[in-house]
Amino acid sequence: MASFAVSSARLGVVRAGGGLASQSSGMDLPSVLFRKDSFSRSIVSCAGAPGKVLVPGGGSDDLLSSAEPDVETPTQPEESQIPDDNKVKPVVEEEAVPAEVEASIKVGAEDKLESSEEIQGVDETVANGLTKEAEEPIVEEKPRVVPPPGDGQRIYQIDPMLEGFRNHLDYRYSEYKRMRAAIDQHEGGLDAFSRGYEKLGFTRSAEGITYREWAPGAHSAALVGDFNNWNPNADAMTRNEYGVWEIFLPNNADGSPAIPHGSRVKIRMDTPSGVKDSIPAWIKFSVQAPGEIPYNGIYYDPPEEEKYVFQHPQPKRPKSLRIYESHIGMSSPEPKINTYTNFRDEVLPRIKRLGYNAVQIMAIQEHSYYASFGYHVTNFFAPSSRFGTPEDLKSLIDKAHELGLLVLMDIVHSHASNNTLDGLNGFDGTDTHYFHGGPRGHHWMWDSRLFNYGSWEVLRFLLSNARWWLEEYKFDGFRFDGVTSMMYTHHGLQVAFTGNYGEYFGFATDVDAVVYLMLVNDLIHGLYPEAVSIGEDVSGMPTFCIPIQDGGVGFDYRLHMAVPDKWIELLKQSDEAWKMGDIVHTLTNRRWSEKCVTYAESHDQALVGDKTIAFWLMDKDMYDFMALDRPSTPRIDRGIALHKMIRLVTMGLGGEGYLNFMGNEFGHPEWIDFPRGPQSLPNGSVIPGNNNSFDKCRRRFDLGDADYLRYRGMQEFDQAMQHLEEKYGFMTSEHQYISRKHEEDKVIIFERGDLVFVFNFHWSNSYFDYRVGCLKPGKYKIVLDSDDGLFGGFSRLDHDAEYFTAEWPHDNRPSSFSVYTPSRTAVVYALAED
């Protein structure tokens, strides 16, 4: 809940000593003591009613395992206490260890005994003697530790304007530290807290299968499925006092599991809303049977010989990110739903050849409604079964790693599907299980449910979900969808952000959601240091991409969402109306020291009802004049030229990373329209469908590959642009200088790294002996020319020409050289190596 909202029951109060704490009855929490498990790793029990700390009844099946040492955690200072009503059930007491040695024990606990497999590995090394050690030195892997919070004060040095909002920002950071302290005290730290999937949902031991589900609103619960002929009386579950339902199914007499791999399962609950069958919230796979509407949860536990084993290490994070945004289902030229395996074999090599170093995949989390583009998630831990099995997805990711590609997941934690049959909505028969109640829990524009980020169990669920995809599937990071909607109670709707800091740090800010984002970034960067975190924020919130220890939200990049909006705005105008200064301002209007991923267009512009840049530029001429054996038209010539220039100037000035949606690199014609039938609205009107056609839900890669079509030239240019950035790394160069924004000439000139970029946006004027200022003297040569015939241009420049600088200051640069700059052409010059 937003801690600044009037309706909130958790307003910050000042305690003696100046600390901020949550308003409560003032009662202290009981101490929480740890108990060793069989691997000398301690476990803490926590539990609660809806939104409270969760604790099942003890024993080796405690809900939460901990990576903390076997010690009694000292009581946190008063300002770090969680609210008094989040009471914790004490467990068996152990001998306490002095606090001063706790840190060293913690490192040891992380460094030792991670699993029985590691123990066996050590035994095998010892058994093999010292010969192997002499041949192959053992490199110890550093323990993965989430660093402790800092003081959160450096943001004021980075941006002194934040001083005027210190009360809000210090309160935000105190709430973050309070949650970190509570998680450390009651869960054993973020490492343990984020492994909820090891206790909740289905877990397998040598003796059998345990299934646990947090559903405090349910009156009764039973596990049903193919394994018991869907008999609700066969396997009733027991509920502890904190709303956790549990059942243990011992192995069959022959040692086989009670639930066969691949069989259907659901939980049947008697709830305040009636009896209902639900897919388990932590299900790892779900499918929709042919001819059926609801999905079914699948007990997914393949035998060892069927499990995919990763063969290739994850690539290191590149300095410059060049992201190919993609969707598995629509990635085939054929009108069908594509598969993980076909994407692996056909699309990944294409992405590598084009010069991108990361692939961002949409619609991975299971979603019942295909046309939601994957943004109405129903099963958060399950990869979409439309495209194949979990093992197929792992194989895809491993292949990408073999090719040196990072794999980023478009993760949705901003909202959830309102589907009550397949998803979390009304899971236990209440409106407030995972979500806010009332209007605050519903997104009126997206028609979806909104998480309650102040709930302990929602935090466990979402943090564990992020970790699950990184740990189990080896994703290399995330693009967090809809972050603006999370951070503000108005969700960024009908609000125009002007840059006034009061818009970011006030009563409309959902502090609980921002704290969650800080926690998940803590988790990602602490346990997976090479992972990438990108946030989709249109508001431009300051501190968004500043490290958490310094007081920031902790993202690595924000999406530079103003850029595509600006291009669409310009494309609706005549060329004469384009302002060079306006273009440059939009591309460079980003916060200092906070990195951006820029893009000219993404999947948003490709959806039905919108237009891609290529379609804005060339419209219906694309249907008749893209073949090279036919004469072109002025509209086609203009469109191809500007399509290339827009992309290059966006990459050149827009940020430290670049993104392109698949197919747009060659100007994919038409739009994306998912197969759909007619839809009846509550007001009685009907939105017509498209007869469930896949014709517009595919990517015609064959058009970009065809050497007899003009699409090929645009694809070749995009490829050359990516390889140019790979060679020179200009997006992350510290040196950037814009020397010319000439409105009459329609010329933009800038330096980035060791390159000089010259853009002539004039529709008819070409300029001879045009003076170009530069920093470094010497001989320059052309390294990229959008007018090259290979790229569908007119070949008006001589690529063998050499351009020598003169000590002739120009545009505030110490040196300059003279060039010919043709109309509607972008040229990149580099110092010749000799």
mmCIF file of N, CA, C and O in Angstrom, residues 43-102:
data_model
loop_
_atom_site.group_PDB
_atom_site.id
_atom_site.type_symbol
_atom_site.label_atom_id
_atom_site.label_comp_id
_atom_site.label_asym_id
_atom_site.label_seq_id
_atom_site.Cartn_x
_atom_site.Cartn_y
_atom_site.Cartn_z
ATOM 1 N N ILE A 43 16.929 -23.117 9.332
ATOM 2 C CA ILE A 43 15.590 -22.851 8.801
ATOM 3 C C ILE A 43 14.851 -21.960 9.788
ATOM 4 O O ILE A 43 14.980 -22.117 10.990
ATOM 5 N N VAL A 44 14.098 -21.043 9.260
ATOM 6 C CA VAL A 44 13.276 -20.209 10.127
ATOM 7 C C VAL A 44 11.820 -20.402 9.730
ATOM 8 O O VAL A 44 11.506 -20.532 8.559
ATOM 9 N N SER A 45 10.970 -20.456 10.710
ATOM 10 C CA SER A 45 9.535 -20.559 10.438
ATOM 11 C C SER A 45 8.904 -19.187 10.520
ATOM 12 O O SER A 45 9.119 -18.463 11.480
ATOM 13 N N CYS A 46 8.121 -18.833 9.510
ATOM 14 C CA CYS A 46 7.375 -17.584 9.533
ATOM 15 C C CYS A 46 6.006 -17.829 8.962
ATOM 16 O O CYS A 46 5.837 -18.664 8.098
ATOM 17 N N ALA A 47 5.050 -17.103 9.454
ATOM 18 C CA ALA A 47 3.715 -17.275 8.921
ATOM 19 C C ALA A 47 2.856 -16.090 9.228
ATOM 20 O O ALA A 47 3.215 -15.237 9.997
ATOM 21 N N GLY A 48 1.674 -16.085 8.636
ATOM 22 C CA GLY A 48 0.743 -15.016 8.944
ATOM 23 C C GLY A 48 -0.561 -15.171 8.224
ATOM 24 O O GLY A 48 -0.705 -15.960 7.311
ATOM 25 N N ALA A 49 -1.507 -14.401 8.628
ATOM 26 C CA ALA A 49 -2.771 -14.292 7.938
ATOM 27 C C ALA A 49 -2.544 -13.496 6.681
ATOM 28 O O ALA A 49 -1.425 -13.179 6.363
ATOM 29 N N PRO A 50 -3.604 -13.192 5.904
ATOM 30 C CA PRO A 50 -3.391 -12.472 4.645
ATOM 31 C C PRO A 50 -2.533 -11.237 4.839
ATOM 32 O O PRO A 50 -2.816 -10.378 5.652
ATOM 33 N N GLY A 51 -1.449 -11.177 4.069
ATOM 34 C CA GLY A 51 -0.551 -10.047 4.151
ATOM 35 C C GLY A 51 0.400 -10.106 5.328
ATOM 36 O O GLY A 51 1.139 -9.178 5.585
ATOM 37 N N LYS A 52 0.390 -11.186 6.082
ATOM 38 C CA LYS A 52 1.232 -11.290 7.259
ATOM 39 C C LYS A 52 2.366 -12.287 7.016
ATOM 40 O O LYS A 52 2.388 -12.995 6.036
ATOM 41 N N VAL A 53 3.285 -12.353 7.998
ATOM 42 C CA VAL A 53 4.384 -13.296 7.893
ATOM 43 C C VAL A 53 3.842 -14.707 8.038
ATOM 44 O O VAL A 53 2.999 -14.973 8.874
ATOM 45 N N LEU A 54 4.335 -15.627 7.214
ATOM 46 C CA LEU A 54 3.748 -16.950 7.067
ATOM 47 C C LEU A 54 4.538 -18.034 7.780
ATOM 48 O O LEU A 54 5.713 -18.131 7.545
ATOM 49 N N VAL A 55 3.894 -18.820 8.661
ATOM 50 C CA VAL A 55 4.622 -19.888 9.355
ATOM 51 C C VAL A 55 3.800 -21.154 9.421
ATOM 52 O O VAL A 55 2.792 -21.169 10.072
ATOM 53 N N PRO A 56 4.204 -22.215 8.802
ATOM 54 C CA PRO A 56 3.549 -23.480 9.044
ATOM 55 C C PRO A 56 4.132 -24.122 10.280
ATOM 56 O O PRO A 56 5.055 -23.629 10.876
ATOM 57 N N GLY A 57 3.696 -25.250 10.550
ATOM 58 C CA GLY A 57 3.985 -25.802 11.854
ATOM 59 C C GLY A 57 5.333 -26.351 12.132
ATOM 60 O O GLY A 57 5.474 -27.076 12.768
ATOM 61 N N GLY A 58 6.404 -26.114 11.740
ATOM 62 C CA GLY A 58 7.630 -26.665 12.288
ATOM 63 C C GLY A 58 8.028 -27.986 11.698
ATOM 64 O O GLY A 58 7.449 -28.475 10.776
ATOM 65 N N GLY A 59 9.070 -28.552 12.240
ATOM 66 C CA GLY A 59 9.593 -29.787 11.693
ATOM 67 C C GLY A 59 10.429 -29.530 10.469
ATOM 68 O O GLY A 59 10.668 -28.415 10.074
ATOM 69 N N SER A 60 10.875 -30.590 9.840
ATOM 70 C CA SER A 60 11.743 -30.433 8.668
ATOM 71 C C SER A 60 11.012 -29.857 7.487
ATOM 72 O O SER A 60 11.614 -29.512 6.499
ATOM 73 N N ASP A 61 9.686 -29.747 7.580
ATOM 74 C CA ASP A 61 8.913 -29.184 6.482
ATOM 75 C C ASP A 61 8.560 -27.726 6.718
ATOM 76 O O ASP A 61 7.586 -27.227 6.191
ATOM 77 N N ASP A 62 9.342 -27.026 7.536
ATOM 78 C CA ASP A 62 9.105 -25.590 7.695
ATOM 79 C C ASP A 62 9.036 -24.928 6.332
ATOM 80 O O ASP A 62 9.752 -25.287 5.421
ATOM 81 N N LEU A 63 8.205 -23.926 6.256
ATOM 82 C CA LEU A 63 7.923 -23.322 4.952
ATOM 83 C C LEU A 63 9.129 -22.651 4.335
ATOM 84 O O LEU A 63 9.309 -22.644 3.139
ATOM 85 N N LEU A 64 9.980 -22.072 5.151
ATOM 86 C CA LEU A 64 11.039 -21.236 4.602
ATOM 87 C C LEU A 64 12.392 -21.729 5.057
ATOM 88 O O LEU A 64 12.650 -21.834 6.238
ATOM 89 N N SER A 65 13.286 -21.991 4.108
ATOM 90 C CA SER A 65 14.641 -22.361 4.480
ATOM 91 C C SER A 65 15.506 -21.128 4.483
ATOM 92 O O SER A 65 15.252 -20.163 3.802
ATOM 93 N N SER A 66 16.562 -21.160 5.264
ATOM 94 C CA SER A 66 17.405 -19.978 5.428
ATOM 95 C C SER A 66 18.837 -20.283 5.102
ATOM 96 O O SER A 66 19.343 -21.352 5.366
ATOM 97 N N ALA A 67 19.530 -19.288 4.563
ATOM 98 C CA ALA A 67 20.947 -19.413 4.304
ATOM 99 C C ALA A 67 21.755 -18.753 5.411
ATOM 100 O O ALA A 67 22.958 -18.611 5.301
ATOM 101 N N GLU A 68 21.086 -18.316 6.471
ATOM 102 C CA GLU A 68 21.783 -17.638 7.548
ATOM 103 C C GLU A 68 22.427 -18.653 8.475
ATOM 104 O O GLU A 68 22.070 -19.821 8.512
ATOM 105 N N PRO A 69 23.391 -18.241 9.304
ATOM 106 C CA PRO A 69 24.068 -19.144 10.223
ATOM 107 C C PRO A 69 23.133 -19.634 11.310
ATOM 108 O O PRO A 69 22.066 -19.074 11.553
ATOM 109 N N ASP A 70 23.576 -20.678 12.010
ATOM 110 C CA ASP A 70 22.788 -21.302 13.059
ATOM 111 C C ASP A 70 22.928 -20.489 14.344
ATOM 112 O O ASP A 70 23.575 -20.872 15.296
ATOM 113 N N VAL A 71 22.327 -19.299 14.327
ATOM 114 C CA VAL A 71 22.429 -18.415 15.480
ATOM 115 C C VAL A 71 21.086 -17.776 15.723
ATOM 116 O O VAL A 71 20.213 -17.749 14.866
ATOM 117 N N GLU A 72 20.954 -17.222 16.907
ATOM 118 C CA GLU A 72 19.775 -16.408 17.192
ATOM 119 C C GLU A 72 20.010 -15.025 16.622
ATOM 120 O O GLU A 72 20.993 -14.377 16.935
ATOM 121 N N THR A 73 19.116 -14.590 15.762
ATOM 122 C CA THR A 73 19.260 -13.265 15.181
ATOM 123 C C THR A 73 18.940 -12.222 16.230
ATOM 124 O O THR A 73 17.883 -12.258 16.851
ATOM 125 N N PRO A 74 19.840 -11.268 16.469
ATOM 126 C CA PRO A 74 19.538 -10.242 17.461
ATOM 127 C C PRO A 74 18.322 -9.432 17.063
ATOM 128 O O PRO A 74 18.061 -9.220 15.896
ATOM 129 N N THR A 75 17.585 -8.990 18.074
ATOM 130 C CA THR A 75 16.413 -8.168 17.805
ATOM 131 C C THR A 75 16.828 -6.891 17.103
ATOM 132 O O THR A 75 17.803 -6.257 17.480
ATOM 133 N N GLN A 76 16.096 -6.527 16.055
ATOM 134 C CA GLN A 76 16.427 -5.337 15.289
ATOM 135 C C GLN A 76 16.127 -4.088 16.103
ATOM 136 O O GLN A 76 15.277 -4.103 16.990
ATOM 137 N N PRO A 77 16.789 -2.974 15.788
ATOM 138 C CA PRO A 77 16.434 -1.704 16.440
ATOM 139 C C PRO A 77 14.964 -1.397 16.208
ATOM 140 O O PRO A 77 14.354 -1.861 15.256
ATOM 141 N N GLU A 78 14.414 -0.579 17.082
ATOM 142 C CA GLU A 78 12.981 -0.352 17.048
ATOM 143 C C GLU A 78 12.496 0.157 15.708
ATOM 144 O O GLU A 78 11.431 -0.215 15.243
ATOM 145 N N GLU A 79 13.316 1.009 15.035
ATOM 146 C CA GLU A 79 12.856 1.551 13.777
ATOM 147 C C GLU A 79 12.838 0.511 12.669
ATOM 148 O O GLU A 79 12.316 0.743 11.596
ATOM 149 N N SER A 80 13.409 -0.675 12.917
ATOM 150 C CA SER A 80 13.452 -1.702 11.888
ATOM 151 C C SER A 80 12.384 -2.751 12.078
ATOM 152 O O SER A 80 12.338 -3.732 11.356
ATOM 153 N N GLN A 81 11.544 -2.616 13.102
ATOM 154 C CA GLN A 81 10.553 -3.642 13.362
ATOM 155 C C GLN A 81 9.451 -3.605 12.313
ATOM 156 O O GLN A 81 9.031 -2.547 11.883
ATOM 157 N N ILE A 82 8.983 -4.798 11.952
ATOM 158 C CA ILE A 82 7.794 -4.855 11.114
ATOM 159 C C ILE A 82 6.584 -4.607 12.006
ATOM 160 O O ILE A 82 6.684 -4.681 13.225
ATOM 161 N N PRO A 83 5.413 -4.268 11.419
ATOM 162 C CA PRO A 83 4.248 -3.953 12.256
ATOM 163 C C PRO A 83 3.933 -5.053 13.249
ATOM 164 O O PRO A 83 4.114 -6.243 12.974
ATOM 165 N N ASP A 84 3.424 -4.650 14.404
ATOM 166 C CA ASP A 84 3.194 -5.568 15.506
ATOM 167 C C ASP A 84 2.240 -6.693 15.148
ATOM 168 O O ASP A 84 2.360 -7.792 15.665
ATOM 169 N N ASP A 85 1.300 -6.443 14.206
ATOM 170 C CA ASP A 85 0.328 -7.493 13.901
ATOM 171 C C ASP A 85 0.918 -8.582 13.019
ATOM 172 O O ASP A 85 0.303 -9.609 12.823
ATOM 173 N N ASN A 86 2.122 -8.388 12.501
ATOM 174 C CA ASN A 86 2.805 -9.455 11.753
ATOM 175 C C ASN A 86 3.573 -10.322 12.745
ATOM 176 O O ASN A 86 4.797 -10.291 12.798
ATOM 177 N N LYS A 87 2.888 -11.052 13.563
ATOM 178 C CA LYS A 87 3.560 -11.792 14.624
ATOM 179 C C LYS A 87 4.207 -13.045 14.077
ATOM 180 O O LYS A 87 3.747 -13.653 13.138
ATOM 181 N N VAL A 88 5.272 -13.460 14.744
ATOM 182 C CA VAL A 88 6.063 -14.589 14.286
ATOM 183 C C VAL A 88 6.020 -15.681 15.329
ATOM 184 O O VAL A 88 6.154 -15.435 16.529
ATOM 185 N N LYS A 89 5.860 -16.895 14.887
ATOM 186 C CA LYS A 89 5.804 -18.042 15.775
ATOM 187 C C LYS A 89 7.208 -18.517 16.107
ATOM 188 O O LYS A 89 7.958 -18.879 15.210
ATOM 189 N N PRO A 90 7.613 -18.515 17.376
ATOM 190 C CA PRO A 90 8.970 -18.967 17.703
ATOM 191 C C PRO A 90 9.106 -20.461 17.500
ATOM 192 O O PRO A 90 8.144 -21.214 17.581
ATOM 193 N N VAL A 91 10.334 -20.882 17.211
ATOM 194 C CA VAL A 91 10.604 -22.296 17.034
ATOM 195 C C VAL A 91 11.675 -22.721 18.010
ATOM 196 O O VAL A 91 12.076 -21.985 18.905
ATOM 197 N N VAL A 92 12.193 -23.929 17.841
ATOM 198 C CA VAL A 92 13.106 -24.518 18.810
ATOM 199 C C VAL A 92 14.340 -23.652 18.992
ATOM 200 O O VAL A 92 14.948 -23.209 18.030
ATOM 201 N N GLU A 93 14.716 -23.445 20.227
ATOM 202 C CA GLU A 93 15.843 -22.573 20.523
ATOM 203 C C GLU A 93 17.153 -23.299 20.332
ATOM 204 O O GLU A 93 17.281 -24.470 20.618
ATOM 205 N N GLU A 94 18.154 -22.566 19.841
ATOM 206 C CA GLU A 94 19.498 -23.099 19.689
ATOM 207 C C GLU A 94 20.468 -22.181 20.419
ATOM 208 O O GLU A 94 20.153 -21.039 20.752
ATOM 209 N N GLU A 95 21.649 -22.681 20.596
ATOM 210 C CA GLU A 95 22.671 -21.881 21.271
ATOM 211 C C GLU A 95 23.037 -20.673 20.427
ATOM 212 O O GLU A 95 23.258 -20.784 19.232
ATOM 213 N N ALA A 96 23.090 -19.529 21.026
ATOM 214 C CA ALA A 96 23.402 -18.301 20.293
ATOM 215 C C ALA A 96 24.898 -18.170 20.055
ATOM 216 O O ALA A 96 25.722 -18.672 20.812
ATOM 217 N N VAL A 97 25.224 -17.477 18.977
ATOM 218 C CA VAL A 97 26.619 -17.205 18.633
ATOM 219 C C VAL A 97 26.823 -15.703 18.749
ATOM 220 O O VAL A 97 25.959 -14.926 18.358
ATOM 221 N N PRO A 98 27.959 -15.256 19.278
ATOM 222 C CA PRO A 98 28.187 -13.807 19.391
ATOM 223 C C PRO A 98 28.011 -13.106 18.066
ATOM 224 O O PRO A 98 28.411 -13.603 17.019
ATOM 225 N N ALA A 99 27.453 -11.922 18.117
ATOM 226 C CA ALA A 99 27.137 -11.192 16.884
ATOM 227 C C ALA A 99 28.368 -10.872 16.079
ATOM 228 O O ALA A 99 28.329 -10.815 14.854
ATOM 229 N N GLU A 100 29.512 -10.655 16.774
ATOM 230 C CA GLU A 100 30.686 -10.241 16.018
ATOM 231 C C GLU A 100 31.229 -11.321 15.096
ATOM 232 O O GLU A 100 31.976 -11.031 14.166
ATOM 233 N N VAL A 101 30.861 -12.576 15.337
ATOM 234 C CA VAL A 101 31.340 -13.628 14.441
ATOM 235 C C VAL A 101 30.274 -14.023 13.432
ATOM 236 O O VAL A 101 30.488 -14.895 12.605
ATOM 237 N N GLU A 102 29.112 -13.386 13.493
ATOM 238 C CA GLU A 102 28.006 -13.784 12.620
ATOM 239 C C GLU A 102 28.359 -13.635 11.154
ATOM 240 O O GLU A 102 28.043 -14.496 10.330
#
